Structure formats: structure tokens, C-alpha cells
Amino acid sequence: MNRHVIAIPTFRRPKALVRALHAVEMQLHEVHPPDNAMILVIDNDPAGSGRATAESFGVQYVVEPSPGIAAVRNRALTECADAATVIFIDDDEAPEPGWLTALLSVYRRFSPTAVAGKVVTTFPSDTEEWVRASGAFIRPQRRHEQLMTEAATNNLLLDIAEIQRLGLRFDERFGLTGGSDSMFTRLLTARGGTIRWAEDAVVVEQEDAGRFTRAWILMRTFRFGNTSTRVTIALADTAVARVSARARMAARGAVRIVGGAGRWVLGAVSGSLPHRARGLRTAYRGAGMVAAATGYAHDEYGRRRAKQAA
């Protein structure tokens, strides 16, 4: 069926979900005919706390009780099995005008397995200068329509038929630690699929004051190092390759720790806040890599769920 499904995973963020649904709803008129696009909310709260919000917008709603974002995204793939595409966007994001058109334009021109778009973060006015100087929310610059080897799933279109042909599912070992999107898209390209970049498909992360602190950013950076290393190890196809991957990533992590510490010292001596902030982030990412190489999996999302459920 030539149907495009915009899938929004959610877990106990009712205000954010309302804003996301308002913004996504405005995009539906861009698809012709309009009834070829629909919205699906996948709630990871077994109690169904997002049901009333979804029903107030008249969108499709399902509950996925298995905890973790990987289980939620797999449920979306199942629910959309007869659709042309599924388009993932997070519940704390709002698309800019033209977002859906931009994704579908690249998809129709190249027929790729996936199309990825840009995520922009806006800072609250009272954000401390260390956070701005850290570069934590600066994302890689890409050329419009360029091929990619990996992508995040917070702004991603997937061709359902191709995903089924490649036998892809999100790895639920990474459901509460992060990294399932990296694992999924790296497997996608390894199996012959393609990912294209849509420069004008922009979503804006909604402001959450809890994200703009030094402690949160450092733990986020640690998680990135941790999950990227765990994915690299998981993708190794033999025991010998996995041992090699652990050793290689541990060495790279150690280099980052030393290099980051050196940059921090340089910043302390010169009075440069960017050097201090970015040096510390580099060291934290390296520490996450070394931790993963020794078998530690950082359970950031599990901890976040526990706080939201409290």
C-alpha cells in the first residue's frame, strides 16, 4: 500500500506529545492525496498514559508493554508492515515546515532504503555558558542527498519493503542503553541498503531544562562512547573479531581520555572555556568506550524511565 506512517514513540511525556502531534498534524496536507499519510503513536507505558492525548487528535494508538525504545520501534515496523514507509520522529521534537515534503522528495528521487533528516537543538535563555561552549549539540554537517553509513532514528524514513527484504529489526539488547538505531542502520548499509541525507527535513528538539546541565551532557557523552563501542563489538561476527574489537576500542578510548585531559589542562592554563569543556567531553567519551570494552553497559534510558515512573 502506498501509505506513509509517521510513528511517534512516547513514554509519559504528555505535554511534549501534544506539541509533537500539533506540529506533525500540520505536515499531513503536504502528502497527496492527504489520506496517504497518517500518524501512529506507540506508547511504551503499559498503563497507556498517552491514550487520551492520542485519541484527542484522532490518530492511531497502540501500547507496547516491553520496555525500551527498540521494542517500540519494532512494534512500529510490525504495525506498518503493509505501508510504503514508516517515518520516525521523537515525542520531544517538532518538525519545521516542509519537513515531510523534504523527506519524501529524496525518497521518491533515489528510492533509498532510508532517508535521514536534520535535528536542531535550541537553548533556553538561561543555559550556562559551559553547556554552549561544550559543543555537545553540534551535529555533523552533511551535503544534501549524500549517502551515509549510519543514522539516528529521531528523524528517519524507512522503506518498509526494503527493511523486510533485508531482514532488519531493532536489537532489543540496546533498548534501554541506547545504540539500537546505530546497530540497525549500520546493519542496513552492511547488507546493501542505502541511506540518503535530506538537508531540508528539519526537526527541532523541544526545550527540556534537564538536558542543559553539565552533568547531563557529560553522562550523555559517556553513553555515546559506551554504546558506539558496544555496537562495534556486537557487529563483530566471530569470537576472535570481538576480542580484537574490544582491544581496538579500549585503545581508542584510552587515547581520547589522555587527549581530552590534555585539552582540559590547556584550557585551564589559557583560560579557554571551550578547551576545558570540550576536553572534558572527549575524556568522558573515551571513558565510556573503555567501560564498554570491559563489558559495562550504561543504562541511561532505564534510569530515566525509573525517574519518570516515580
PDB file of C-alpha atoms in Angstrom:
ATOM      1  CA  MET A   1       0.000   0.000   0.000  1.00  0.00           C
ATOM      2  CA  ASN A   2       1.314   3.482  -0.889  1.00  0.00           C
ATOM      3  CA  ARG A   3       0.878   4.800   2.645  1.00  0.00           C
ATOM      4  CA  HIS A   4       3.299   6.811   4.772  1.00  0.00           C
ATOM      5  CA  VAL A   5       3.101   6.371   8.542  1.00  0.00           C
ATOM      6  CA  ILE A   6       4.654   8.921  10.904  1.00  0.00           C
ATOM      7  CA  ALA A   7       5.487   6.923  14.043  1.00  0.00           C
ATOM      8  CA  ILE A   8       5.934   8.739  17.359  1.00  0.00           C
ATOM      9  CA  PRO A   9       7.253   6.648  20.280  1.00  0.00           C
ATOM     10  CA  THR A  10       6.290   8.072  23.678  1.00  0.00           C
ATOM     11  CA  PHE A  11       6.685   7.358  27.383  1.00  0.00           C
ATOM     12  CA  ARG A  12       4.974   9.535  29.975  1.00  0.00           C
ATOM     13  CA  ARG A  13       5.621  12.915  28.346  1.00  0.00           C
ATOM     14  CA  PRO A  14       2.065  14.174  27.750  1.00  0.00           C
ATOM     15  CA  LYS A  15       2.903  17.853  27.193  1.00  0.00           C
ATOM     16  CA  ALA A  16       5.689  17.045  24.758  1.00  0.00           C
ATOM     17  CA  LEU A  17       3.425  14.602  22.915  1.00  0.00           C
ATOM     18  CA  VAL A  18       0.742  17.268  22.471  1.00  0.00           C
ATOM     19  CA  ARG A  19       3.281  19.661  20.938  1.00  0.00           C
ATOM     20  CA  ALA A  20       4.688  16.967  18.678  1.00  0.00           C
ATOM     21  CA  LEU A  21       1.246  15.914  17.446  1.00  0.00           C
ATOM     22  CA  HIS A  22       0.232  19.524  16.738  1.00  0.00           C
ATOM     23  CA  ALA A  23       3.376  20.049  14.653  1.00  0.00           C
ATOM     24  CA  VAL A  24       3.206  16.726  12.786  1.00  0.00           C
ATOM     25  CA  GLU A  25      -0.505  17.137  12.068  1.00  0.00           C
ATOM     26  CA  MET A  26       0.300  20.339  10.172  1.00  0.00           C
ATOM     27  CA  GLN A  27       2.501  18.327   7.795  1.00  0.00           C
ATOM     28  CA  LEU A  28      -0.150  15.880   6.605  1.00  0.00           C
ATOM     29  CA  HIS A  29      -1.570  18.190   3.933  1.00  0.00           C
ATOM     30  CA  GLU A  30       1.803  18.014   2.148  1.00  0.00           C
ATOM     31  CA  VAL A  31       1.146  14.416   1.023  1.00  0.00           C
ATOM     32  CA  HIS A  32      -1.133  13.953  -1.995  1.00  0.00           C
ATOM     33  CA  PRO A  33      -3.661  12.556  -1.646  1.00  0.00           C
ATOM     34  CA  PRO A  34      -3.764  13.578   2.055  1.00  0.00           C
ATOM     35  CA  ASP A  35      -5.160  10.226   3.216  1.00  0.00           C
ATOM     36  CA  ASN A  36      -1.894   8.568   2.154  1.00  0.00           C
ATOM     37  CA  ALA A  37      -0.237   9.841   5.350  1.00  0.00           C
ATOM     38  CA  MET A  38      -1.205   9.021   8.912  1.00  0.00           C
ATOM     39  CA  ILE A  39       0.177   9.293  12.451  1.00  0.00           C
ATOM     40  CA  LEU A  40       0.836   6.366  14.776  1.00  0.00           C
ATOM     41  CA  VAL A  41       1.628   6.833  18.483  1.00  0.00           C
ATOM     42  CA  ILE A  42       3.384   3.887  20.145  1.00  0.00           C
ATOM     43  CA  ASP A  43       3.165   4.195  23.931  1.00  0.00           C
ATOM     44  CA  ASN A  44       5.785   2.362  25.997  1.00  0.00           C
ATOM     45  CA  ASP A  45       3.788   2.907  29.184  1.00  0.00           C
ATOM     46  CA  PRO A  46       1.855  -0.334  29.941  1.00  0.00           C
ATOM     47  CA  ALA A  47      -0.776   1.813  31.671  1.00  0.00           C
ATOM     48  CA  GLY A  48      -1.490   3.610  28.394  1.00  0.00           C
ATOM     49  CA  SER A  49      -0.997   7.096  29.778  1.00  0.00           C
ATOM     50  CA  GLY A  50      -0.771   8.594  26.293  1.00  0.00           C
ATOM     51  CA  ARG A  51      -4.082   7.202  25.064  1.00  0.00           C
ATOM     52  CA  ALA A  52      -6.249  10.219  25.876  1.00  0.00           C
ATOM     53  CA  THR A  53      -3.825  12.577  24.126  1.00  0.00           C
ATOM     54  CA  ALA A  54      -3.598  10.417  21.006  1.00  0.00           C
ATOM     55  CA  GLU A  55      -7.363   9.933  20.831  1.00  0.00           C
ATOM     56  CA  SER A  56      -7.943  13.684  21.191  1.00  0.00           C
ATOM     57  CA  PHE A  57      -6.020  14.096  17.925  1.00  0.00           C
ATOM     58  CA  GLY A  58      -7.811  11.176  16.275  1.00  0.00           C
ATOM     59  CA  VAL A  59      -4.581   9.325  15.481  1.00  0.00           C
ATOM     60  CA  GLN A  60      -3.830   5.621  15.629  1.00  0.00           C
ATOM     61  CA  TYR A  61      -2.575   4.486  19.045  1.00  0.00           C
ATOM     62  CA  VAL A  62      -1.038   1.267  20.350  1.00  0.00           C
ATOM     63  CA  VAL A  63       0.671   0.237  23.577  1.00  0.00           C
ATOM     64  CA  GLU A  64       3.956  -1.672  23.505  1.00  0.00           C
ATOM     65  CA  PRO A  65       4.487  -3.000  27.052  1.00  0.00           C
ATOM     66  CA  SER A  66       8.008  -4.389  26.528  1.00  0.00           C
ATOM     67  CA  PRO A  67      10.335  -1.705  27.910  1.00  0.00           C
ATOM     68  CA  GLY A  68      12.806   0.104  25.700  1.00  0.00           C
ATOM     69  CA  ILE A  69      12.912   2.141  22.512  1.00  0.00           C
ATOM     70  CA  ALA A  70      13.992  -0.841  20.398  1.00  0.00           C
ATOM     71  CA  ALA A  71      10.813  -2.743  21.302  1.00  0.00           C
ATOM     72  CA  VAL A  72       8.736   0.339  20.485  1.00  0.00           C
ATOM     73  CA  ARG A  73      10.353   0.793  17.088  1.00  0.00           C
ATOM     74  CA  ASN A  74       9.939  -2.891  16.310  1.00  0.00           C
ATOM     75  CA  ARG A  75       6.256  -2.559  17.165  1.00  0.00           C
ATOM     76  CA  ALA A  76       6.048   0.327  14.700  1.00  0.00           C
ATOM     77  CA  LEU A  77       7.602  -1.852  11.993  1.00  0.00           C
ATOM     78  CA  THR A  78       5.016  -4.539  12.722  1.00  0.00           C
ATOM     79  CA  GLU A  79       2.098  -2.107  12.716  1.00  0.00           C
ATOM     80  CA  CYS A  80       3.319  -0.599   9.425  1.00  0.00           C
ATOM     81  CA  ALA A  81       4.053  -3.912   7.684  1.00  0.00           C
ATOM     82  CA  ASP A  82       1.771  -3.090   4.731  1.00  0.00           C
ATOM     83  CA  ALA A  83       2.767   0.596   4.426  1.00  0.00           C
ATOM     84  CA  ALA A  84       5.199   2.134   1.951  1.00  0.00           C
ATOM     85  CA  THR A  85       7.263   3.871   4.614  1.00  0.00           C
ATOM     86  CA  VAL A  86       7.464   4.494   8.327  1.00  0.00           C
ATOM     87  CA  ILE A  87       8.882   7.849   9.422  1.00  0.00           C
ATOM     88  CA  PHE A  88      10.228   8.042  12.968  1.00  0.00           C
ATOM     89  CA  ILE A  89      10.200  11.236  14.998  1.00  0.00           C
ATOM     90  CA  ASP A  90      10.599  11.539  18.782  1.00  0.00           C
ATOM     91  CA  ASP A  91       7.855  12.829  21.056  1.00  0.00           C
ATOM     92  CA  ASP A  92      10.054  15.733  22.173  1.00  0.00           C
ATOM     93  CA  GLU A  93      10.567  17.037  18.637  1.00  0.00           C
ATOM     94  CA  ALA A  94       8.581  19.283  16.323  1.00  0.00           C
ATOM     95  CA  PRO A  95       9.138  19.317  12.544  1.00  0.00           C
ATOM     96  CA  GLU A  96       9.760  22.555  10.693  1.00  0.00           C
ATOM     97  CA  PRO A  97       7.512  23.480   7.722  1.00  0.00           C
ATOM     98  CA  GLY A  98       8.381  21.406   4.679  1.00  0.00           C
ATOM     99  CA  TRP A  99       9.872  18.550   6.726  1.00  0.00           C
ATOM    100  CA  LEU A 100       7.687  15.782   5.325  1.00  0.00           C
ATOM    101  CA  THR A 101       7.939  17.074   1.755  1.00  0.00           C
ATOM    102  CA  ALA A 102      11.738  17.142   2.025  1.00  0.00           C
ATOM    103  CA  LEU A 103      11.953  13.544   3.253  1.00  0.00           C
ATOM    104  CA  LEU A 104       9.568  12.243   0.604  1.00  0.00           C
ATOM    105  CA  SER A 105      11.281  14.218  -2.173  1.00  0.00           C
ATOM    106  CA  VAL A 106      14.604  12.463  -1.545  1.00  0.00           C
ATOM    107  CA  TYR A 107      12.823   9.136  -1.142  1.00  0.00           C
ATOM    108  CA  ARG A 108      10.988   9.475  -4.454  1.00  0.00           C
ATOM    109  CA  ARG A 109      14.071  10.665  -6.334  1.00  0.00           C
ATOM    110  CA  PHE A 110      16.514   7.939  -5.230  1.00  0.00           C
ATOM    111  CA  SER A 111      14.352   5.101  -3.799  1.00  0.00           C
ATOM    112  CA  PRO A 112      16.817   4.567  -0.928  1.00  0.00           C
ATOM    113  CA  THR A 113      16.231   2.209   1.974  1.00  0.00           C
ATOM    114  CA  ALA A 114      16.229   5.177   4.351  1.00  0.00           C
ATOM    115  CA  VAL A 115      16.245   8.973   4.393  1.00  0.00           C
ATOM    116  CA  ALA A 116      17.655  10.883   7.379  1.00  0.00           C
ATOM    117  CA  GLY A 117      16.993  14.497   8.284  1.00  0.00           C
ATOM    118  CA  LYS A 118      18.475  17.219  10.459  1.00  0.00           C
ATOM    119  CA  VAL A 119      17.857  17.642  14.206  1.00  0.00           C
ATOM    120  CA  VAL A 120      18.308  21.131  15.666  1.00  0.00           C
ATOM    121  CA  THR A 121      18.555  21.933  19.377  1.00  0.00           C
ATOM    122  CA  THR A 122      17.525  25.320  20.733  1.00  0.00           C
ATOM    123  CA  PHE A 123      18.963  26.541  24.027  1.00  0.00           C
ATOM    124  CA  PRO A 124      16.885  28.020  26.858  1.00  0.00           C
ATOM    125  CA  SER A 125      17.847  31.626  27.554  1.00  0.00           C
ATOM    126  CA  ASP A 126      19.365  30.773  30.959  1.00  0.00           C
ATOM    127  CA  THR A 127      21.663  27.994  29.685  1.00  0.00           C
ATOM    128  CA  GLU A 128      25.076  28.161  31.384  1.00  0.00           C
ATOM    129  CA  GLU A 129      27.976  29.125  29.167  1.00  0.00           C
ATOM    130  CA  TRP A 130      29.815  25.833  29.771  1.00  0.00           C
ATOM    131  CA  VAL A 131      26.990  23.973  28.009  1.00  0.00           C
ATOM    132  CA  ARG A 132      27.160  26.258  24.989  1.00  0.00           C
ATOM    133  CA  ALA A 133      30.958  26.057  24.882  1.00  0.00           C
ATOM    134  CA  SER A 134      30.997  22.247  25.111  1.00  0.00           C
ATOM    135  CA  GLY A 135      29.755  21.711  21.551  1.00  0.00           C
ATOM    136  CA  ALA A 136      27.511  18.930  22.836  1.00  0.00           C
ATOM    137  CA  PHE A 137      24.684  19.737  20.447  1.00  0.00           C
ATOM    138  CA  ILE A 138      26.753  20.481  17.359  1.00  0.00           C
ATOM    139  CA  ARG A 139      25.962  17.797  14.814  1.00  0.00           C
ATOM    140  CA  PRO A 140      27.935  16.793  11.697  1.00  0.00           C
ATOM    141  CA  GLN A 141      27.472  18.934   8.586  1.00  0.00           C
ATOM    142  CA  ARG A 142      26.320  16.942   5.553  1.00  0.00           C
ATOM    143  CA  ARG A 143      25.583  17.605   1.902  1.00  0.00           C
ATOM    144  CA  HIS A 144      22.031  17.377   0.658  1.00  0.00           C
ATOM    145  CA  GLU A 145      21.272  13.893  -0.720  1.00  0.00           C
ATOM    146  CA  GLN A 146      24.671  12.493   0.273  1.00  0.00           C
ATOM    147  CA  LEU A 147      24.990   8.790   1.088  1.00  0.00           C
ATOM    148  CA  MET A 148      25.515   7.842   4.744  1.00  0.00           C
ATOM    149  CA  THR A 149      26.702   4.719   6.538  1.00  0.00           C
ATOM    150  CA  GLU A 150      24.773   5.303   9.766  1.00  0.00           C
ATOM    151  CA  ALA A 151      21.899   7.451  11.062  1.00  0.00           C
ATOM    152  CA  ALA A 152      19.850   8.178  14.152  1.00  0.00           C
ATOM    153  CA  THR A 153      16.166   7.299  14.207  1.00  0.00           C
ATOM    154  CA  ASN A 154      14.797  10.528  15.674  1.00  0.00           C
ATOM    155  CA  ASN A 155      14.240  11.857  12.143  1.00  0.00           C
ATOM    156  CA  LEU A 156      14.343   8.887   9.796  1.00  0.00           C
ATOM    157  CA  LEU A 157      12.231   7.499   6.945  1.00  0.00           C
ATOM    158  CA  LEU A 158      12.414   3.744   6.271  1.00  0.00           C
ATOM    159  CA  ASP A 159      11.202   1.895   3.177  1.00  0.00           C
ATOM    160  CA  ILE A 160       9.196  -0.956   4.680  1.00  0.00           C
ATOM    161  CA  ALA A 161       9.563  -3.400   1.794  1.00  0.00           C
ATOM    162  CA  GLU A 162      13.338  -2.945   1.771  1.00  0.00           C
ATOM    163  CA  ILE A 163      13.587  -3.299   5.547  1.00  0.00           C
ATOM    164  CA  GLN A 164      11.651  -6.551   5.304  1.00  0.00           C
ATOM    165  CA  ARG A 165      13.817  -7.779   2.413  1.00  0.00           C
ATOM    166  CA  LEU A 166      16.985  -7.085   4.393  1.00  0.00           C
ATOM    167  CA  GLY A 167      15.574  -8.864   7.455  1.00  0.00           C
ATOM    168  CA  LEU A 168      16.149  -5.916   9.764  1.00  0.00           C
ATOM    169  CA  ARG A 169      14.777  -5.418  13.261  1.00  0.00           C
ATOM    170  CA  PHE A 170      15.953  -3.207  16.115  1.00  0.00           C
ATOM    171  CA  ASP A 171      18.193  -5.093  18.550  1.00  0.00           C
ATOM    172  CA  GLU A 172      16.437  -5.100  21.912  1.00  0.00           C
ATOM    173  CA  ARG A 173      19.704  -5.656  23.775  1.00  0.00           C
ATOM    174  CA  PHE A 174      20.181  -1.923  23.218  1.00  0.00           C
ATOM    175  CA  GLY A 175      16.634  -0.936  24.144  1.00  0.00           C
ATOM    176  CA  LEU A 176      17.430   0.713  27.489  1.00  0.00           C
ATOM    177  CA  THR A 177      21.054   1.669  26.895  1.00  0.00           C
ATOM    178  CA  GLY A 178      20.788   3.382  23.517  1.00  0.00           C
ATOM    179  CA  GLY A 179      22.557   2.307  20.360  1.00  0.00           C
ATOM    180  CA  SER A 180      19.756   0.329  18.713  1.00  0.00           C
ATOM    181  CA  ASP A 181      19.473   2.944  15.950  1.00  0.00           C
ATOM    182  CA  SER A 182      23.206   2.792  15.270  1.00  0.00           C
ATOM    183  CA  MET A 183      23.119  -1.009  15.212  1.00  0.00           C
ATOM    184  CA  PHE A 184      20.088  -1.016  12.906  1.00  0.00           C
ATOM    185  CA  THR A 185      21.423   1.473  10.365  1.00  0.00           C
ATOM    186  CA  ARG A 186      24.934   0.030  10.302  1.00  0.00           C
ATOM    187  CA  LEU A 187      23.426  -3.380   9.541  1.00  0.00           C
ATOM    188  CA  LEU A 188      21.205  -1.732   6.926  1.00  0.00           C
ATOM    189  CA  THR A 189      24.189  -0.433   4.963  1.00  0.00           C
ATOM    190  CA  ALA A 190      26.270  -3.562   5.605  1.00  0.00           C
ATOM    191  CA  ARG A 191      23.518  -5.637   3.972  1.00  0.00           C
ATOM    192  CA  GLY A 192      23.421  -3.444   0.886  1.00  0.00           C
ATOM    193  CA  GLY A 193      20.813  -0.854   1.839  1.00  0.00           C
ATOM    194  CA  THR A 194      21.304   2.876   1.312  1.00  0.00           C
ATOM    195  CA  ILE A 195      20.703   5.952   3.467  1.00  0.00           C
ATOM    196  CA  ARG A 196      20.359   9.443   1.944  1.00  0.00           C
ATOM    197  CA  TRP A 197      20.502  12.808   3.712  1.00  0.00           C
ATOM    198  CA  ALA A 198      17.649  15.322   3.352  1.00  0.00           C
ATOM    199  CA  GLU A 199      19.106  18.688   4.351  1.00  0.00           C
ATOM    200  CA  ASP A 200      15.750  20.470   4.468  1.00  0.00           C
ATOM    201  CA  ALA A 201      13.935  17.833   6.563  1.00  0.00           C
ATOM    202  CA  VAL A 202      14.407  19.617   9.901  1.00  0.00           C
ATOM    203  CA  VAL A 203      13.024  18.793  13.330  1.00  0.00           C
ATOM    204  CA  VAL A 204      13.598  20.930  16.415  1.00  0.00           C
ATOM    205  CA  GLU A 205      14.109  19.360  19.827  1.00  0.00           C
ATOM    206  CA  GLN A 206      11.740  20.856  22.369  1.00  0.00           C
ATOM    207  CA  GLU A 207      13.452  22.595  25.251  1.00  0.00           C
ATOM    208  CA  ASP A 208      13.955  20.459  28.368  1.00  0.00           C
ATOM    209  CA  ALA A 209      15.841  22.268  31.110  1.00  0.00           C
ATOM    210  CA  GLY A 210      17.151  18.964  32.483  1.00  0.00           C
ATOM    211  CA  ARG A 211      19.223  18.468  29.332  1.00  0.00           C
ATOM    212  CA  PHE A 212      21.154  21.692  29.582  1.00  0.00           C
ATOM    213  CA  THR A 213      23.342  20.907  32.568  1.00  0.00           C
ATOM    214  CA  ARG A 214      26.984  19.958  32.733  1.00  0.00           C
ATOM    215  CA  ALA A 215      26.244  16.650  34.487  1.00  0.00           C
ATOM    216  CA  TRP A 216      23.645  15.547  31.906  1.00  0.00           C
ATOM    217  CA  ILE A 217      25.897  16.399  28.974  1.00  0.00           C
ATOM    218  CA  LEU A 218      28.865  14.527  30.412  1.00  0.00           C
ATOM    219  CA  MET A 219      26.758  11.423  31.051  1.00  0.00           C
ATOM    220  CA  ARG A 220      25.301  11.721  27.547  1.00  0.00           C
ATOM    221  CA  THR A 221      28.819  11.889  26.130  1.00  0.00           C
ATOM    222  CA  PHE A 222      29.868   8.869  28.208  1.00  0.00           C
ATOM    223  CA  ARG A 223      26.844   6.970  26.861  1.00  0.00           C
ATOM    224  CA  PHE A 224      27.714   7.812  23.259  1.00  0.00           C
ATOM    225  CA  GLY A 225      31.172   6.336  23.727  1.00  0.00           C
ATOM    226  CA  ASN A 226      29.743   3.358  25.570  1.00  0.00           C
ATOM    227  CA  THR A 227      27.034   2.488  23.053  1.00  0.00           C
ATOM    228  CA  SER A 228      29.142   3.058  19.933  1.00  0.00           C
ATOM    229  CA  THR A 229      31.721   0.640  21.299  1.00  0.00           C
ATOM    230  CA  ARG A 230      29.108  -1.940  22.266  1.00  0.00           C
ATOM    231  CA  VAL A 231      27.640  -1.763  18.764  1.00  0.00           C
ATOM    232  CA  THR A 232      31.075  -2.218  17.182  1.00  0.00           C
ATOM    233  CA  ILE A 233      31.689  -5.297  19.344  1.00  0.00           C
ATOM    234  CA  ALA A 234      28.225  -6.713  18.630  1.00  0.00           C
ATOM    235  CA  LEU A 235      28.760  -6.359  14.882  1.00  0.00           C
ATOM    236  CA  ALA A 236      31.941  -8.458  15.009  1.00  0.00           C
ATOM    237  CA  ASP A 237      30.974 -11.852  13.587  1.00  0.00           C
ATOM    238  CA  THR A 238      33.469 -14.177  15.322  1.00  0.00           C
ATOM    239  CA  ALA A 239      34.881 -14.580  18.829  1.00  0.00           C
ATOM    240  CA  VAL A 240      38.321 -13.559  17.606  1.00  0.00           C
ATOM    241  CA  ALA A 241      36.881 -10.469  15.890  1.00  0.00           C
ATOM    242  CA  ARG A 242      35.055  -9.489  19.078  1.00  0.00           C
ATOM    243  CA  VAL A 243      38.237  -9.757  21.148  1.00  0.00           C
ATOM    244  CA  SER A 244      40.006  -7.645  18.556  1.00  0.00           C
ATOM    245  CA  ALA A 245      37.202  -5.082  18.584  1.00  0.00           C
ATOM    246  CA  ARG A 246      37.340  -4.822  22.374  1.00  0.00           C
ATOM    247  CA  ALA A 247      41.076  -4.248  22.338  1.00  0.00           C
ATOM    248  CA  ARG A 248      40.880  -1.729  19.493  1.00  0.00           C
ATOM    249  CA  MET A 249      38.073   0.285  21.087  1.00  0.00           C
ATOM    250  CA  ALA A 250      39.733   0.222  24.512  1.00  0.00           C
ATOM    251  CA  ALA A 251      42.903   1.647  22.949  1.00  0.00           C
ATOM    252  CA  ARG A 252      40.934   4.353  21.118  1.00  0.00           C
ATOM    253  CA  GLY A 253      39.104   5.195  24.320  1.00  0.00           C
ATOM    254  CA  ALA A 254      42.363   5.500  26.242  1.00  0.00           C
ATOM    255  CA  VAL A 255      43.710   7.883  23.598  1.00  0.00           C
ATOM    256  CA  ARG A 256      40.582  10.026  23.998  1.00  0.00           C
ATOM    257  CA  ILE A 257      40.964  10.092  27.771  1.00  0.00           C
ATOM    258  CA  VAL A 258      44.572  11.257  27.531  1.00  0.00           C
ATOM    259  CA  GLY A 259      43.866  13.709  24.731  1.00  0.00           C
ATOM    260  CA  GLY A 260      40.797  15.114  26.461  1.00  0.00           C
ATOM    261  CA  ALA A 261      42.668  15.541  29.732  1.00  0.00           C
ATOM    262  CA  GLY A 262      45.454  17.343  27.877  1.00  0.00           C
ATOM    263  CA  ARG A 263      42.997  19.711  26.237  1.00  0.00           C
ATOM    264  CA  TRP A 264      41.351  20.402  29.609  1.00  0.00           C
ATOM    265  CA  VAL A 265      44.742  21.292  31.085  1.00  0.00           C
ATOM    266  CA  LEU A 266      45.432  23.582  28.138  1.00  0.00           C
ATOM    267  CA  GLY A 267      42.083  25.265  28.733  1.00  0.00           C
ATOM    268  CA  ALA A 268      42.796  25.669  32.444  1.00  0.00           C
ATOM    269  CA  VAL A 269      46.183  27.249  31.742  1.00  0.00           C
ATOM    270  CA  SER A 270      44.968  29.511  28.924  1.00  0.00           C
ATOM    271  CA  GLY A 271      41.621  30.361  30.474  1.00  0.00           C
ATOM    272  CA  SER A 272      39.739  28.909  27.482  1.00  0.00           C
ATOM    273  CA  LEU A 273      36.288  27.642  28.436  1.00  0.00           C
ATOM    274  CA  PRO A 274      35.765  25.802  25.090  1.00  0.00           C
ATOM    275  CA  HIS A 275      39.026  23.881  25.576  1.00  0.00           C
ATOM    276  CA  ARG A 276      38.069  22.923  29.142  1.00  0.00           C
ATOM    277  CA  ALA A 277      34.528  21.909  28.228  1.00  0.00           C
ATOM    278  CA  ARG A 278      35.385  20.013  25.037  1.00  0.00           C
ATOM    279  CA  GLY A 279      38.419  18.389  26.609  1.00  0.00           C
ATOM    280  CA  LEU A 280      36.284  17.034  29.437  1.00  0.00           C
ATOM    281  CA  ARG A 281      33.703  15.735  26.978  1.00  0.00           C
ATOM    282  CA  THR A 282      36.410  13.978  24.959  1.00  0.00           C
ATOM    283  CA  ALA A 283      37.723  12.309  28.117  1.00  0.00           C
ATOM    284  CA  TYR A 284      34.213  11.202  29.142  1.00  0.00           C
ATOM    285  CA  ARG A 285      33.565   9.711  25.710  1.00  0.00           C
ATOM    286  CA  GLY A 286      36.843   7.807  25.960  1.00  0.00           C
ATOM    287  CA  ALA A 287      35.890   6.556  29.415  1.00  0.00           C
ATOM    288  CA  GLY A 288      32.599   5.268  28.009  1.00  0.00           C
ATOM    289  CA  MET A 289      34.498   3.417  25.282  1.00  0.00           C
ATOM    290  CA  VAL A 290      36.893   1.785  27.740  1.00  0.00           C
ATOM    291  CA  ALA A 291      33.998   0.831  30.019  1.00  0.00           C
ATOM    292  CA  ALA A 292      32.141  -0.840  27.135  1.00  0.00           C
ATOM    293  CA  ALA A 293      35.283  -2.694  26.060  1.00  0.00           C
ATOM    294  CA  THR A 294      35.448  -4.219  29.544  1.00  0.00           C
ATOM    295  CA  GLY A 295      31.777  -5.254  29.458  1.00  0.00           C
ATOM    296  CA  TYR A 296      29.936  -2.343  31.096  1.00  0.00           C
ATOM    297  CA  ALA A 297      26.646  -1.180  29.521  1.00  0.00           C
ATOM    298  CA  HIS A 298      25.432   2.232  30.659  1.00  0.00           C
ATOM    299  CA  ASP A 299      21.679   2.012  31.358  1.00  0.00           C
ATOM    300  CA  GLU A 300      20.769   5.683  30.865  1.00  0.00           C
ATOM    301  CA  TYR A 301      17.271   5.151  29.474  1.00  0.00           C
ATOM    302  CA  GLY A 302      16.431   2.619  32.158  1.00  0.00           C
ATOM    303  CA  ARG A 303      17.313   5.162  34.809  1.00  0.00           C
ATOM    304  CA  ARG A 304      15.318   7.858  33.038  1.00  0.00           C
ATOM    305  CA  ARG A 305      12.276   5.574  32.853  1.00  0.00           C
ATOM    306  CA  ALA A 306      12.554   4.868  36.567  1.00  0.00           C
ATOM    307  CA  LYS A 307      12.524   8.607  37.327  1.00  0.00           C
ATOM    308  CA  GLN A 308       9.525   9.216  35.053  1.00  0.00           C
ATOM    309  CA  ALA A 309       7.653   6.300  36.618  1.00  0.00           C
ATOM    310  CA  ALA A 310       8.322   7.527  40.173  1.00  0.00           C
TER     311      ALA A 310
END
